[in-house]
Amino acid sequence: MPSMAALHKVLCILSLLFFIACVQSTLHHHHHHHLLTTAIDKFNNYHNENGEANTIHHHFPHIPNPADLVSDAFHGGSSSQSSPYLGEEEAPHESDIPQNDQPLYTGNDFNNGNQIENGVVNDQRGKGDSENDVNSGNQIENGDVTDQRVKGDSGLFNSKGGWEIHSQNSAVSAMHLILLPNKKLIMYDATSFRHSEINLTKGVECLKYVKQDQQPAVDCFAHAVEYDVETSKLRPLKVALDPWCSSGALAIDGTLVSVGGFKEGEPAVRYLGTCANCDWREHANIMKDNRWYASQVTLGNGDMLVVGGRKAYSYEFVPKEGQVSQKPFYFPFLYETSDQYEENNLYPFVHLSTDGNLFIFSNNRSILLNPYNNKIIRTYPVLAGGSRNYPASGMSALLPIKLTPDADAKTPIPAEVIICGGNLPYAFRLAEAKTNFLPALQDCGRIEITKPNPIWEKEQMPSRRVMGDMLILPTGDLLLINGAQRGTAAWNDAKEPNLTPALYSPDKPNGKRFTELKPSQIPRMYHSSSAVVPDGKVLVAGSNTNPTYLYKNVEFPTELRVEKFSPPYLGKSLEQHRPVIMEEESVIEFTYGDDFVTQFNLAGEKDLNKQDIMVTIYPPPFTTHGYSMNQRLLILGINGVKIVSDGVFQVDSVAPPSGVLAPPGYYLLFVVHRGVPSKAMWVRIK
Ligand SMILES: *[C@@H]1O[C@H](CO)[C@@H](O)[C@H](O)[C@H]1NC(C)=O
Ligand SMILES: *[C@@H]1O[C@H](CO)[C@@H](O)[C@H](O)[C@H]1NC(C)=O
């Protein structure tokens, strides 16, 4: 049967002109994916009885299948490729970044750590290991490994930012992470491992499953938690349809919509509301194609689209809750950019452009797609240098969108995308063989996607990075954080954690945009994540390169500590310049194009110019596998700033003119005064 299917696929490709016929046959062959998946399930013997390390790779074994055979022909085969890069030594880190030695921080205002609700968390880490055990116990202790105060580091809180441990134990590895508009972060990994460090709430029914030996079993662990951004308190959540390597996004009302995952999770859709006792509502068999490693994007009208996934060369709309997806749209671009063994097309980077179209980047190619008529509007030049998507796992972000007060829905607004890091196309194969962990890429490409014939502008990061996160800070600078300097994504496929965050200032000239910040001491490798939180800090969590929870005798233990990184703008000496939003006096809900006011306190300031103030809005992105879905920051047009009373000011901003610029829903709003952001206030655009 595989050869029949292969023949059929070859014919299908050869007859791309007969597009409709091809779509139909691809859909017909959907059941082959299920057969393949079953074979792979058998192979992936990932769960053994005593929870020891085992041999599952977070990747299909190379079972020949129709798609691969076609892919071979299509790409002309690449398995015997040799390269001058193989065995290349890593370049010495000669940073030519200008160092700013002026400390911004004169003291230490960091609230070090929080208590975890005792009695809920099962802390089984490093039991009986008295040496090297920084994890034991639920209490935060001073003198933690990242607290350099005890090491006499006088420059702790200088202009390079600062680190603090926010929690010793998130209990669930933060493979997926998103902030909800109720000040809670949602963190979850997979149910497949049948393990975590927290149990389901008493009274909640445990998960039933069938073990390897076909015996029925129950799993009472929680595989998702709600994490309080301020207190670090945990609340276990129950997720049953495996969300491993799924996608997510917030709906207009702030509900988390989670799509895809593994096995029964692949075509599933789950919802998590924002109420105090909300738990997941899960729906099986909603999506037409399986969505494992797919990307999710919200369109200008609030519709959500899910793009790609393993062997899913299609996209489809997420239906309303209770309904089933109508149909997938065949999307050959994802097929064309899939490398035979490595793939490098998973978790494609998808950004909603300012014209309402979708910029989609896969491997090293990108296009602009009209998602409503399935038309490719523009094909961008190839981004040379290597592969950028999973498992080569580079980073991508839409640069801040700058609006003027007179912006209207018809004015074209430029949009730029940046893509950094990753690895060579075959790096994953070598990493899987554990023979060679190639140096990650150090370059970035930046492109103005709204131009008709744009080119990639290249620049260099201060260090190599794969599996990093790229977050947009409230000021419009970007933060590159987490990841490794060698290898790729997937189980134990990377070496040399990249501990040093880099700040990227998009408006500076090329060559002067990057600054290295204070390193962390905690490796954040595969399955790590991060999020900008309302206090302007960056919460960093996760890292688990092991297909279960392992704390000993592994190079990179499962990491459950949660850190907060304070970018340089949170320096103590800048405190006096930090605006404090007065929520009661400010507009919290507005519609497109509205003028709205925000009041803030800036004690000590007599007068303010319009140029001193920036108002930015940021919807919480969904971060997993080094990609923050739906991340965008808008710098709003400002009509004026005026003084209200002593130390109290009012800024009159203009809401984005359309949903294409800012899809409806919840946003964090920051008032930024000469580069120093306030804490955020939640606003809602309708
Ligand atoms: C927690 O769940 C595990 C796994 O199902 C179970 O073995 C254990 O007994 C539970 N612990 C408590 C305190 O209920
Ligand atoms: C783009 O990626 C493909 C697939 O890995 C590769 O064959 C091709 O050489 C790459 N192109 C460039 C210009 O790097």
Short mmCIF file of N, CA and C in Angstrom, two decimals, residues 200-261:
data_model
loop_
_atom_site.label_atom_id
_atom_site.label_comp_id
_atom_site.label_asym_id
_atom_site.label_seq_id
_atom_site.Cartn_x
_atom_site.Cartn_y
_atom_site.Cartn_z
N LEU A 200 -3.67 16.28 40.78
CA LEU A 200 -4.97 16.92 40.53
C LEU A 200 -5.62 17.26 41.86
N THR A 201 -6.44 18.27 41.85
CA THR A 201 -7.16 18.66 43.06
C THR A 201 -7.97 17.47 43.57
N LYS A 202 -8.02 17.34 44.89
CA LYS A 202 -8.81 16.26 45.50
C LYS A 202 -10.25 16.31 44.97
N GLY A 203 -10.74 15.15 44.60
CA GLY A 203 -12.12 15.12 44.11
C GLY A 203 -12.20 15.16 42.60
N VAL A 204 -11.15 15.62 41.95
CA VAL A 204 -11.14 15.61 40.48
C VAL A 204 -10.76 14.21 40.03
N GLU A 205 -11.51 13.71 39.08
CA GLU A 205 -11.29 12.34 38.63
C GLU A 205 -9.94 12.20 37.91
N CYS A 206 -9.20 11.16 38.28
CA CYS A 206 -7.88 10.94 37.67
C CYS A 206 -8.04 10.52 36.21
N LEU A 207 -6.95 10.65 35.44
CA LEU A 207 -6.99 10.24 34.04
C LEU A 207 -6.82 8.73 33.95
N LYS A 208 -7.64 8.14 33.12
CA LYS A 208 -7.52 6.69 32.90
C LYS A 208 -6.74 6.48 31.62
N TYR A 209 -5.83 5.53 31.64
CA TYR A 209 -5.10 5.23 30.41
C TYR A 209 -4.69 3.77 30.41
N VAL A 210 -4.17 3.33 29.28
CA VAL A 210 -3.75 1.94 29.15
C VAL A 210 -2.23 1.90 29.06
N LYS A 211 -1.64 1.12 29.92
CA LYS A 211 -0.18 1.04 29.96
C LYS A 211 0.35 0.23 28.79
N GLN A 212 1.68 0.26 28.66
CA GLN A 212 2.37 -0.47 27.61
C GLN A 212 1.95 -1.94 27.56
N ASP A 213 1.81 -2.54 28.73
CA ASP A 213 1.45 -3.97 28.80
C ASP A 213 -0.07 -4.17 28.70
N GLN A 214 -0.76 -3.14 28.24
CA GLN A 214 -2.21 -3.18 28.02
C GLN A 214 -3.03 -3.19 29.31
N GLN A 215 -2.36 -3.03 30.44
CA GLN A 215 -3.10 -2.97 31.71
C GLN A 215 -3.68 -1.56 31.90
N PRO A 216 -4.91 -1.48 32.39
CA PRO A 216 -5.47 -0.15 32.66
C PRO A 216 -4.76 0.50 33.85
N ALA A 217 -4.63 1.82 33.81
CA ALA A 217 -3.95 2.53 34.90
C ALA A 217 -4.60 3.89 35.09
N VAL A 218 -4.31 4.52 36.23
CA VAL A 218 -4.79 5.88 36.45
C VAL A 218 -3.61 6.81 36.68
N ASP A 219 -3.80 8.01 36.25
CA ASP A 219 -2.77 9.06 36.36
C ASP A 219 -3.43 10.23 37.09
N CYS A 220 -2.98 10.46 38.33
CA CYS A 220 -3.59 11.53 39.14
C CYS A 220 -2.76 12.80 39.13
N PHE A 221 -1.71 12.83 38.31
CA PHE A 221 -0.90 14.05 38.22
C PHE A 221 -1.63 15.09 37.40
N ALA A 222 -1.38 16.35 37.76
CA ALA A 222 -1.85 17.45 36.92
C ALA A 222 -0.77 17.72 35.89
N HIS A 223 -1.16 17.90 34.66
CA HIS A 223 -0.17 18.18 33.61
C HIS A 223 -0.24 19.63 33.14
N ALA A 224 -1.08 20.41 33.83
CA ALA A 224 -1.16 21.85 33.56
C ALA A 224 -1.34 22.54 34.91
N VAL A 225 -0.80 23.74 35.02
CA VAL A 225 -1.02 24.53 36.23
C VAL A 225 -1.33 25.97 35.88
N GLU A 226 -2.03 26.59 36.81
CA GLU A 226 -2.20 28.04 36.76
C GLU A 226 -1.17 28.59 37.76
N TYR A 227 -0.43 29.57 37.34
CA TYR A 227 0.68 30.11 38.15
C TYR A 227 0.43 31.59 38.36
N ASP A 228 0.35 32.02 39.59
CA ASP A 228 0.10 33.43 39.87
C ASP A 228 1.37 34.24 39.60
N VAL A 229 1.26 35.22 38.70
CA VAL A 229 2.46 35.99 38.29
C VAL A 229 3.08 36.74 39.45
N GLU A 230 2.26 37.08 40.44
CA GLU A 230 2.80 37.85 41.56
C GLU A 230 3.24 36.94 42.70
N THR A 231 2.36 36.04 43.13
CA THR A 231 2.67 35.26 44.33
C THR A 231 3.31 33.90 44.04
N SER A 232 3.29 33.47 42.80
CA SER A 232 3.78 32.17 42.34
C SER A 232 2.97 30.99 42.87
N LYS A 233 1.81 31.28 43.44
CA LYS A 233 0.93 30.19 43.88
C LYS A 233 0.46 29.37 42.70
N LEU A 234 0.31 28.07 42.94
CA LEU A 234 -0.08 27.17 41.87
C LEU A 234 -1.49 26.64 42.08
N ARG A 235 -2.18 26.39 40.98
CA ARG A 235 -3.46 25.68 41.02
C ARG A 235 -3.41 24.62 39.93
N PRO A 236 -3.57 23.34 40.31
CA PRO A 236 -3.51 22.30 39.29
C PRO A 236 -4.72 22.34 38.36
N LEU A 237 -4.49 22.05 37.10
CA LEU A 237 -5.56 22.01 36.11
C LEU A 237 -5.56 20.63 35.46
N LYS A 238 -6.71 20.24 34.99
CA LYS A 238 -6.82 18.90 34.41
C LYS A 238 -6.91 18.96 32.89
N VAL A 239 -5.87 18.48 32.24
CA VAL A 239 -5.90 18.36 30.79
C VAL A 239 -5.73 16.88 30.46
N ALA A 240 -6.60 16.36 29.62
CA ALA A 240 -6.59 14.92 29.36
C ALA A 240 -6.17 14.59 27.93
N LEU A 241 -6.64 15.38 26.96
CA LEU A 241 -6.28 15.12 25.56
C LEU A 241 -4.90 15.73 25.35
N ASP A 242 -3.91 14.89 25.18
CA ASP A 242 -2.51 15.29 25.27
C ASP A 242 -2.16 16.57 24.48
N PRO A 243 -1.79 17.65 25.18
CA PRO A 243 -1.47 18.91 24.50
C PRO A 243 0.01 19.04 24.11
N TRP A 244 0.72 17.95 24.06
CA TRP A 244 2.16 17.95 23.77
C TRP A 244 2.45 18.60 22.41
N CYS A 245 3.21 19.69 22.42
CA CYS A 245 3.57 20.41 21.20
C CYS A 245 2.34 20.91 20.46
N SER A 246 1.45 21.53 21.22
CA SER A 246 0.23 22.10 20.66
C SER A 246 0.43 23.59 20.41
N SER A 247 -0.63 24.26 20.01
CA SER A 247 -0.59 25.70 19.79
C SER A 247 -1.66 26.36 20.64
N GLY A 248 -1.65 27.67 20.72
CA GLY A 248 -2.66 28.34 21.53
C GLY A 248 -2.78 29.81 21.20
N ALA A 249 -3.87 30.40 21.66
CA ALA A 249 -4.10 31.84 21.48
C ALA A 249 -5.27 32.24 22.36
N LEU A 250 -5.33 33.51 22.71
CA LEU A 250 -6.47 34.00 23.50
C LEU A 250 -7.60 34.40 22.57
N ALA A 251 -8.81 34.01 22.94
CA ALA A 251 -9.99 34.46 22.22
C ALA A 251 -10.33 35.89 22.67
N ILE A 252 -11.31 36.49 22.02
CA ILE A 252 -11.66 37.89 22.31
C ILE A 252 -12.00 38.09 23.78
N ASP A 253 -12.62 37.10 24.41
CA ASP A 253 -13.01 37.25 25.82
C ASP A 253 -11.92 36.79 26.79
N GLY A 254 -10.73 36.51 26.28
CA GLY A 254 -9.63 36.13 27.15
C GLY A 254 -9.51 34.64 27.40
N THR A 255 -10.43 33.86 26.85
CA THR A 255 -10.35 32.40 26.98
C THR A 255 -9.17 31.88 26.17
N LEU A 256 -8.41 30.97 26.78
CA LEU A 256 -7.31 30.34 26.05
C LEU A 256 -7.88 29.25 25.15
N VAL A 257 -7.56 29.32 23.86
CA VAL A 257 -7.99 28.31 22.91
C VAL A 257 -6.75 27.53 22.49
N SER A 258 -6.72 26.27 22.87
CA SER A 258 -5.55 25.42 22.64
C SER A 258 -5.89 24.38 21.59
N VAL A 259 -5.04 24.27 20.59
CA VAL A 259 -5.34 23.38 19.47
C VAL A 259 -4.22 22.36 19.28
N GLY A 260 -4.61 21.13 19.03
CA GLY A 260 -3.66 20.10 18.64
C GLY A 260 -2.91 19.49 19.81
N GLY A 261 -1.86 18.76 19.47
CA GLY A 261 -1.11 18.03 20.48
C GLY A 261 -0.72 16.69 19.91
#
